[in-house]
């Protein structure tokens, strides 16, 4: 059956979301149709609106969510109607070289790089006003119902509170994993975290969980500092308070630079600052923030020649289908908190207000 429901459709760039009635087609073979219960708002969604992440329009955005399976297509065996699930913007097909490698997690079946905005078979499951509407990175969660490929959904604990664990679909896992998985932060080490949004705060939590002795939080919005300290930051620094470049400030604070730095904003200048502030011989810097389209980095290669490591991290380095259920189980065992990452809870129809709160740093 086709389901008619509400969705927030983005018809063109730099315009508000339009709440529309859409038709959601039934799942085809190896697909799952999900009733979305809760979805988070992430800066990556906003990058599509502003053109920083280039995607085709019209599109249904959203990629950080949790819901309940409504129906499954032919051949789906691992998931059944009624299961609680989290859609995965990084799928796990289990067959590509990244899935088969112990070092990789960015399944080649992802739609981040190609930006086709379609299901794996090259078609869409959404129609609005007689027009086909694109999917967003295989998830599209700003809708009451969505369809995802079986490789892009994880079954989770049926007791999990969906309005909280939806954050494990992107923000929390991305930040926490960047620290514990990608950087492999060690006990007693010193870390710097650039950017204190939901993902940056999750990096702080990961550094603390890994036993870092100093966690220096960096943001140009000092309103973010209290929460960063609550979650484990030992010091907070606002680059606007200094005349000298922030990497020099951090090197002075630590004597030799930090062991690990994380860029959780998506600006090229802060990526270079994060690299420059880590220890020149064995420091590790991780890019977590989504880089804007068409921007290039120019930097002194001596920064790397001396031994630093510069890494990227997508979805915190987690193999999604394997790790998301375990992260939900850890949350249920109170191994980490999610409540401090939730600043507002709004009804779906107020999604534009939610994006205004994101853009104003609230």
Short mmCIF file of C-alpha atoms in Angstrom, two decimals:
data_model
loop_
_atom_site.label_atom_id
_atom_site.label_comp_id
_atom_site.label_asym_id
_atom_site.label_seq_id
_atom_site.Cartn_x
_atom_site.Cartn_y
_atom_site.Cartn_z
CA UNK A 1 0.00 0.00 0.00
CA UNK A 2 1.09 3.56 -0.72
CA UNK A 3 1.08 5.61 2.50
CA UNK A 4 0.09 9.27 2.45
CA UNK A 5 1.69 11.27 5.24
CA UNK A 6 3.32 14.57 6.20
CA UNK A 7 6.91 15.37 5.22
CA UNK A 8 9.13 18.44 5.30
CA UNK A 9 10.04 18.91 1.64
CA UNK A 10 12.91 21.16 0.55
CA UNK A 11 11.88 22.37 -2.94
CA UNK A 12 14.94 24.55 -3.56
CA UNK A 13 18.05 25.85 -1.82
CA UNK A 14 17.96 28.65 0.77
CA UNK A 15 14.19 28.39 1.32
CA UNK A 16 12.26 27.16 4.38
CA UNK A 17 10.96 23.60 4.59
CA UNK A 18 7.45 23.12 3.27
CA UNK A 19 5.23 20.70 5.21
CA UNK A 20 3.50 18.72 2.45
CA UNK A 21 1.43 15.60 2.01
CA UNK A 22 3.63 13.03 0.28
CA UNK A 23 3.04 9.54 -1.04
CA UNK A 24 5.49 6.93 0.26
CA UNK A 25 5.66 3.83 -1.96
CA UNK A 26 5.81 0.35 -0.42
CA UNK A 27 9.26 -1.15 0.15
CA UNK A 28 10.71 -3.11 -2.78
CA UNK A 29 12.85 -6.25 -2.33
CA UNK A 30 15.43 -5.82 0.47
CA UNK A 31 13.87 -2.54 1.62
CA UNK A 32 12.19 -1.48 4.85
CA UNK A 33 9.47 1.13 5.43
CA UNK A 34 9.77 2.89 8.77
CA UNK A 35 7.43 5.08 10.80
CA UNK A 36 9.77 7.84 12.06
CA UNK A 37 9.11 8.61 15.74
CA UNK A 38 11.91 11.10 16.44
CA UNK A 39 14.51 12.88 14.33
CA UNK A 40 17.39 15.16 15.24
CA UNK A 41 18.52 18.24 13.32
CA UNK A 42 22.14 18.18 12.18
CA UNK A 43 24.31 20.83 10.55
CA UNK A 44 24.85 18.48 7.61
CA UNK A 45 21.13 18.88 6.75
CA UNK A 46 21.62 22.65 6.80
CA UNK A 47 24.65 22.36 4.49
CA UNK A 48 22.32 21.01 1.79
CA UNK A 49 20.02 24.02 2.20
CA UNK A 50 22.91 26.49 1.87
CA UNK A 51 24.66 24.60 -0.96
CA UNK A 52 27.66 23.55 1.15
CA UNK A 53 26.69 19.92 0.46
CA UNK A 54 25.40 19.61 -3.10
CA UNK A 55 22.29 17.43 -3.48
CA UNK A 56 19.45 17.33 -6.03
CA UNK A 57 16.11 19.06 -5.27
CA UNK A 58 13.32 18.57 -4.37
CA UNK A 59 14.53 16.46 -1.45
CA UNK A 60 13.45 15.15 1.95
CA UNK A 61 16.37 15.77 4.32
CA UNK A 62 17.08 14.28 7.76
CA UNK A 63 19.43 11.43 8.70
CA UNK A 64 19.48 11.18 12.52
CA UNK A 65 16.39 9.33 13.64
CA UNK A 66 14.67 6.38 15.25
CA UNK A 67 11.42 4.69 14.40
CA UNK A 68 9.31 1.55 14.14
CA UNK A 69 9.21 -0.77 11.13
CA UNK A 70 5.84 -0.55 9.34
CA UNK A 71 6.47 -3.12 6.58
CA UNK A 72 9.31 -4.95 4.85
CA UNK A 73 9.98 -5.86 1.22
CA UNK A 74 10.63 -9.29 -0.21
CA UNK A 75 13.73 -11.08 1.04
CA UNK A 76 14.13 -9.04 4.25
CA UNK A 77 14.82 -11.54 7.02
CA UNK A 78 16.71 -9.63 9.72
CA UNK A 79 13.93 -7.13 10.48
CA UNK A 80 10.15 -7.43 10.90
CA UNK A 81 7.21 -5.03 11.31
CA UNK A 82 7.06 -3.63 14.85
CA UNK A 83 10.83 -3.67 15.39
CA UNK A 84 12.42 -0.51 16.78
CA UNK A 85 15.15 0.67 14.40
CA UNK A 86 17.66 3.41 13.61
CA UNK A 87 18.23 4.29 9.91
CA UNK A 88 21.91 4.35 8.89
CA UNK A 89 23.28 7.07 6.60
CA UNK A 90 26.44 4.94 6.41
CA UNK A 91 25.07 1.53 5.44
CA UNK A 92 26.85 -1.78 6.02
CA UNK A 93 26.43 -4.13 3.07
CA UNK A 94 28.99 -6.59 4.46
CA UNK A 95 30.38 -7.29 0.99
CA UNK A 96 32.42 -4.27 -0.22
CA UNK A 97 36.14 -3.89 0.57
CA UNK A 98 35.45 -1.27 3.28
CA UNK A 99 32.91 -3.51 5.02
CA UNK A 100 35.24 -6.52 4.76
CA UNK A 101 38.26 -4.61 6.12
CA UNK A 102 38.75 -4.33 9.89
CA UNK A 103 40.07 -0.80 9.24
CA UNK A 104 37.11 0.54 7.28
CA UNK A 105 33.51 1.56 7.96
CA UNK A 106 32.45 3.74 5.00
CA UNK A 107 30.47 1.15 3.04
CA UNK A 108 30.82 1.79 -0.68
CA UNK A 109 27.01 1.60 -1.00
CA UNK A 110 26.73 5.02 0.74
CA UNK A 111 25.19 8.00 -1.09
CA UNK A 112 27.34 10.69 0.55
CA UNK A 113 29.92 10.99 -2.22
CA UNK A 114 27.77 10.32 -5.29
CA UNK A 115 24.83 12.42 -4.03
CA UNK A 116 22.38 10.71 -6.38
CA UNK A 117 19.50 11.17 -3.93
CA UNK A 118 18.02 7.83 -4.97
CA UNK A 119 17.54 4.32 -3.61
CA UNK A 120 20.22 1.77 -4.61
CA UNK A 121 18.07 0.71 -7.60
CA UNK A 122 18.19 4.27 -8.97
CA UNK A 123 14.58 5.25 -8.19
CA UNK A 124 12.78 7.14 -5.42
CA UNK A 125 9.96 6.10 -3.04
CA UNK A 126 8.63 9.64 -2.49
CA UNK A 127 6.14 11.59 -4.60
CA UNK A 128 4.69 15.03 -3.87
CA UNK A 129 2.21 16.93 -6.06
CA UNK A 130 2.89 14.41 -8.82
CA UNK A 131 6.64 15.05 -8.69
CA UNK A 132 9.37 12.59 -7.67
CA UNK A 133 11.19 13.71 -4.51
CA UNK A 134 14.82 12.74 -3.80
CA UNK A 135 16.10 10.79 -0.82
CA UNK A 136 18.92 12.12 1.38
CA UNK A 137 21.95 9.87 2.00
CA UNK A 138 19.77 6.77 2.04
CA UNK A 139 17.71 7.84 5.07
CA UNK A 140 15.35 10.88 4.63
CA UNK A 141 13.95 11.17 8.14
CA UNK A 142 12.06 14.49 7.96
CA UNK A 143 8.89 12.57 7.11
CA UNK A 144 6.37 10.49 9.03
CA UNK A 145 7.29 7.44 6.91
CA UNK A 146 10.48 6.66 4.99
CA UNK A 147 11.90 3.75 3.01
CA UNK A 148 15.50 2.58 3.43
CA UNK A 149 17.56 -0.32 2.13
CA UNK A 150 17.96 -3.28 4.47
CA UNK A 151 21.73 -2.53 4.65
CA UNK A 152 20.89 0.94 5.99
CA UNK A 153 18.88 0.06 9.09
CA UNK A 154 19.80 -1.34 12.51
CA UNK A 155 17.38 -3.15 14.82
CA UNK A 156 17.72 -1.90 18.40
CA UNK A 157 16.53 -2.76 21.93
CA UNK A 158 12.71 -2.62 22.02
CA UNK A 159 12.86 -0.82 25.38
CA UNK A 160 15.02 2.05 24.07
CA UNK A 161 13.50 5.58 24.23
CA UNK A 162 13.40 6.57 20.55
CA UNK A 163 13.31 10.32 21.28
CA UNK A 164 16.78 9.98 22.85
CA UNK A 165 18.55 7.16 20.98
CA UNK A 166 17.80 8.87 17.65
CA UNK A 167 21.04 10.79 18.40
CA UNK A 168 22.96 7.52 18.03
CA UNK A 169 21.94 7.71 14.35
CA UNK A 170 24.47 10.51 13.78
CA UNK A 171 25.60 13.17 16.25
CA UNK A 172 26.51 11.17 19.32
CA UNK A 173 28.09 8.23 17.47
CA UNK A 174 30.02 10.52 15.11
CA UNK A 175 31.63 12.52 17.92
CA UNK A 176 32.11 9.79 20.51
CA UNK A 177 33.54 7.41 17.91
CA UNK A 178 35.95 10.02 16.53
CA UNK A 179 37.61 9.99 19.96
CA UNK A 180 37.40 6.33 20.97
CA UNK A 181 37.52 4.65 17.55
CA UNK A 182 39.28 6.90 15.03
CA UNK A 183 41.81 8.70 17.25
CA UNK A 184 41.93 5.97 19.90
CA UNK A 185 42.54 8.55 22.63
CA UNK A 186 44.70 7.13 25.44
CA UNK A 187 44.43 7.54 29.21
CA UNK A 188 46.36 10.57 30.48
CA UNK A 189 46.49 12.25 27.09
CA UNK A 190 45.69 15.87 26.22
CA UNK A 191 42.92 16.70 23.71
CA UNK A 192 41.58 19.81 22.00
CA UNK A 193 38.05 19.90 20.57
CA UNK A 194 37.17 22.68 18.09
CA UNK A 195 33.41 23.27 17.92
CA UNK A 196 30.97 22.53 20.74
CA UNK A 197 27.73 21.65 18.99
CA UNK A 198 26.13 18.27 19.64
CA UNK A 199 28.88 16.40 17.81
CA UNK A 200 31.70 18.35 19.48
CA UNK A 201 30.19 17.69 22.92
CA UNK A 202 30.06 13.99 22.01
CA UNK A 203 33.79 14.16 21.17
CA UNK A 204 34.36 15.65 24.64
CA UNK A 205 32.41 12.72 26.15
CA UNK A 206 34.51 10.25 24.12
CA UNK A 207 37.79 11.85 25.24
CA UNK A 208 36.63 11.68 28.85
CA UNK A 209 35.49 8.05 28.51
CA UNK A 210 38.92 7.21 27.04
CA UNK A 211 40.62 8.70 30.11
CA UNK A 212 42.10 11.93 28.71
CA UNK A 213 43.59 14.06 31.51
CA UNK A 214 43.08 17.42 29.78
CA UNK A 215 40.24 18.22 27.39
CA UNK A 216 40.46 21.76 26.03
CA UNK A 217 37.20 22.89 24.43
CA UNK A 218 37.43 25.63 21.78
CA UNK A 219 34.49 27.70 20.47
CA UNK A 220 33.80 31.31 19.49
CA UNK A 221 30.47 31.07 21.38
CA UNK A 222 31.23 31.15 25.12
CA UNK A 223 27.60 30.20 25.90
CA UNK A 224 28.63 26.64 25.00
CA UNK A 225 31.28 26.37 27.73
CA UNK A 226 29.13 25.42 30.74
CA UNK A 227 27.75 22.33 29.02
CA UNK A 228 31.19 21.36 27.69
CA UNK A 229 32.54 21.42 31.27
CA UNK A 230 29.54 19.43 32.52
CA UNK A 231 30.40 16.72 29.97
CA UNK A 232 34.13 16.55 30.71
CA UNK A 233 36.01 19.54 29.31
CA UNK A 234 38.74 20.63 31.74
CA UNK A 235 39.29 24.07 30.14
CA UNK A 236 37.42 26.21 27.63
CA UNK A 237 39.01 28.70 25.25
CA UNK A 238 37.41 31.36 23.04
CA UNK A 239 39.72 32.31 20.12
CA UNK A 240 38.14 35.79 20.14
CA UNK A 241 39.80 36.46 23.53
CA UNK A 242 43.31 36.30 22.03
CA UNK A 243 45.30 38.40 19.60
CA UNK A 244 47.47 35.46 18.50
CA UNK A 245 46.31 32.46 16.44
CA UNK A 246 44.48 29.81 18.48
CA UNK A 247 46.99 27.04 17.67
CA UNK A 248 49.73 29.12 19.31
CA UNK A 249 47.53 29.63 22.39
CA UNK A 250 47.01 25.86 22.68
CA UNK A 251 50.72 25.10 22.22
CA UNK A 252 51.51 27.58 25.02
CA UNK A 253 48.84 26.08 27.29
CA UNK A 254 50.25 22.57 26.88
CA UNK A 255 53.96 23.28 26.38
CA UNK A 256 54.25 21.17 23.24
CA UNK A 257 50.80 20.90 21.68
CA UNK A 258 47.99 18.42 22.35
CA UNK A 259 48.18 14.67 21.74
CA UNK A 260 44.84 14.65 19.92
CA UNK A 261 42.82 17.40 18.26
CA UNK A 262 39.36 17.28 16.66
CA UNK A 263 37.83 19.70 14.16
CA UNK A 264 34.06 19.44 14.58
CA UNK A 265 32.92 22.51 12.61
CA UNK A 266 33.65 22.00 8.93
CA UNK A 267 35.78 25.12 8.29
CA UNK A 268 39.10 24.84 6.46
CA UNK A 269 40.79 27.43 8.72
CA UNK A 270 39.94 25.50 11.88
CA UNK A 271 41.04 22.23 10.24
CA UNK A 272 44.53 23.70 9.79
CA UNK A 273 44.50 25.23 13.30
CA UNK A 274 43.55 21.84 14.77
CA UNK A 275 46.39 20.18 12.85
CA UNK A 276 48.89 22.86 13.90
CA UNK A 277 47.97 22.68 17.61
CA UNK A 278 48.73 18.98 17.97
CA UNK A 279 52.22 17.77 18.99
CA UNK A 280 54.53 18.19 15.98
CA UNK A 281 55.94 14.64 15.99
CA UNK A 282 53.25 12.28 17.26
CA UNK A 283 50.10 14.42 17.45
CA UNK A 284 46.95 13.14 15.77
CA UNK A 285 44.31 15.49 14.33
CA UNK A 286 40.90 14.22 13.23
CA UNK A 287 38.52 16.00 10.82
CA UNK A 288 34.96 15.31 12.00
CA UNK A 289 33.08 18.33 10.63
CA UNK A 290 31.65 17.97 7.12
CA UNK A 291 33.86 20.02 4.77
CA UNK A 292 32.04 22.57 2.59
CA UNK A 293 31.88 21.97 -1.16
CA UNK A 294 34.46 23.59 -3.46
CA UNK A 295 36.78 24.65 -0.65
CA UNK A 296 40.43 23.68 -0.83
CA UNK A 297 43.08 23.64 1.89
CA UNK A 298 46.54 25.17 1.50
CA UNK A 299 48.98 24.39 4.30
CA UNK A 300 52.69 24.05 5.00
CA UNK A 301 53.61 20.39 4.37
CA UNK A 302 56.20 20.67 7.16
CA UNK A 303 53.21 20.31 9.51
CA UNK A 304 52.96 16.67 8.37
CA UNK A 305 56.62 15.99 7.56
CA UNK A 306 57.56 16.20 11.24
CA UNK A 307 55.30 13.25 11.99
CA UNK A 308 51.79 14.44 12.72
CA UNK A 309 48.87 12.27 11.60
CA UNK A 310 45.86 13.89 9.88
CA UNK A 311 42.78 11.70 9.71
CA UNK A 312 39.17 11.85 8.67
CA UNK A 313 36.29 10.12 10.41
CA UNK A 314 32.81 9.38 9.06
CA UNK A 315 30.17 8.21 11.55
CA UNK A 316 32.89 7.91 14.19
CA UNK A 317 34.56 5.01 12.42
CA UNK A 318 31.79 2.63 13.56
CA UNK A 319 30.62 -0.22 11.35
CA UNK A 320 27.02 0.94 11.49
CA UNK A 321 24.84 -2.18 11.48
CA UNK A 322 27.13 -3.94 13.97
CA UNK A 323 27.77 -0.97 16.27
CA UNK A 324 24.49 0.97 16.54
CA UNK A 325 22.64 -1.78 18.46
CA UNK A 326 25.66 -2.08 20.81
CA UNK A 327 25.76 1.70 21.38
CA UNK A 328 22.03 1.65 22.18
CA UNK A 329 22.67 -1.23 24.62
CA UNK A 330 25.49 0.80 26.25
CA UNK A 331 23.13 3.77 26.59
CA UNK A 332 20.54 1.51 28.26
CA UNK A 333 23.30 0.39 30.68
CA UNK A 334 24.00 4.09 31.42
CA UNK A 335 27.54 3.95 30.03
CA UNK A 336 26.97 7.43 28.56
CA UNK A 337 24.30 10.14 28.70
CA UNK A 338 22.33 11.71 25.84
CA UNK A 339 20.02 14.13 27.69
CA UNK A 340 22.53 17.04 27.80
CA UNK A 341 22.76 16.90 23.99
CA UNK A 342 19.01 17.59 23.65
CA UNK A 343 18.38 21.33 23.96
CA UNK A 344 14.84 21.55 22.54
CA UNK A 345 11.98 19.20 21.71
CA UNK A 346 9.62 20.52 19.05
CA UNK A 347 6.64 19.14 17.13
CA UNK A 348 7.48 18.11 13.56
CA UNK A 349 5.55 21.04 12.05
CA UNK A 350 7.97 23.47 13.76
CA UNK A 351 11.01 22.10 11.91
CA UNK A 352 11.85 25.55 10.49
CA UNK A 353 12.05 26.94 14.05
CA UNK A 354 14.39 24.07 14.90
CA UNK A 355 16.73 25.08 12.08
CA UNK A 356 16.61 28.71 13.25
CA UNK A 357 17.75 27.51 16.71
CA UNK A 358 20.60 25.57 15.06
CA UNK A 359 21.73 28.57 13.00
CA UNK A 360 21.72 30.92 15.99
CA UNK A 361 23.86 28.51 18.03
CA UNK A 362 21.09 27.72 20.52
#
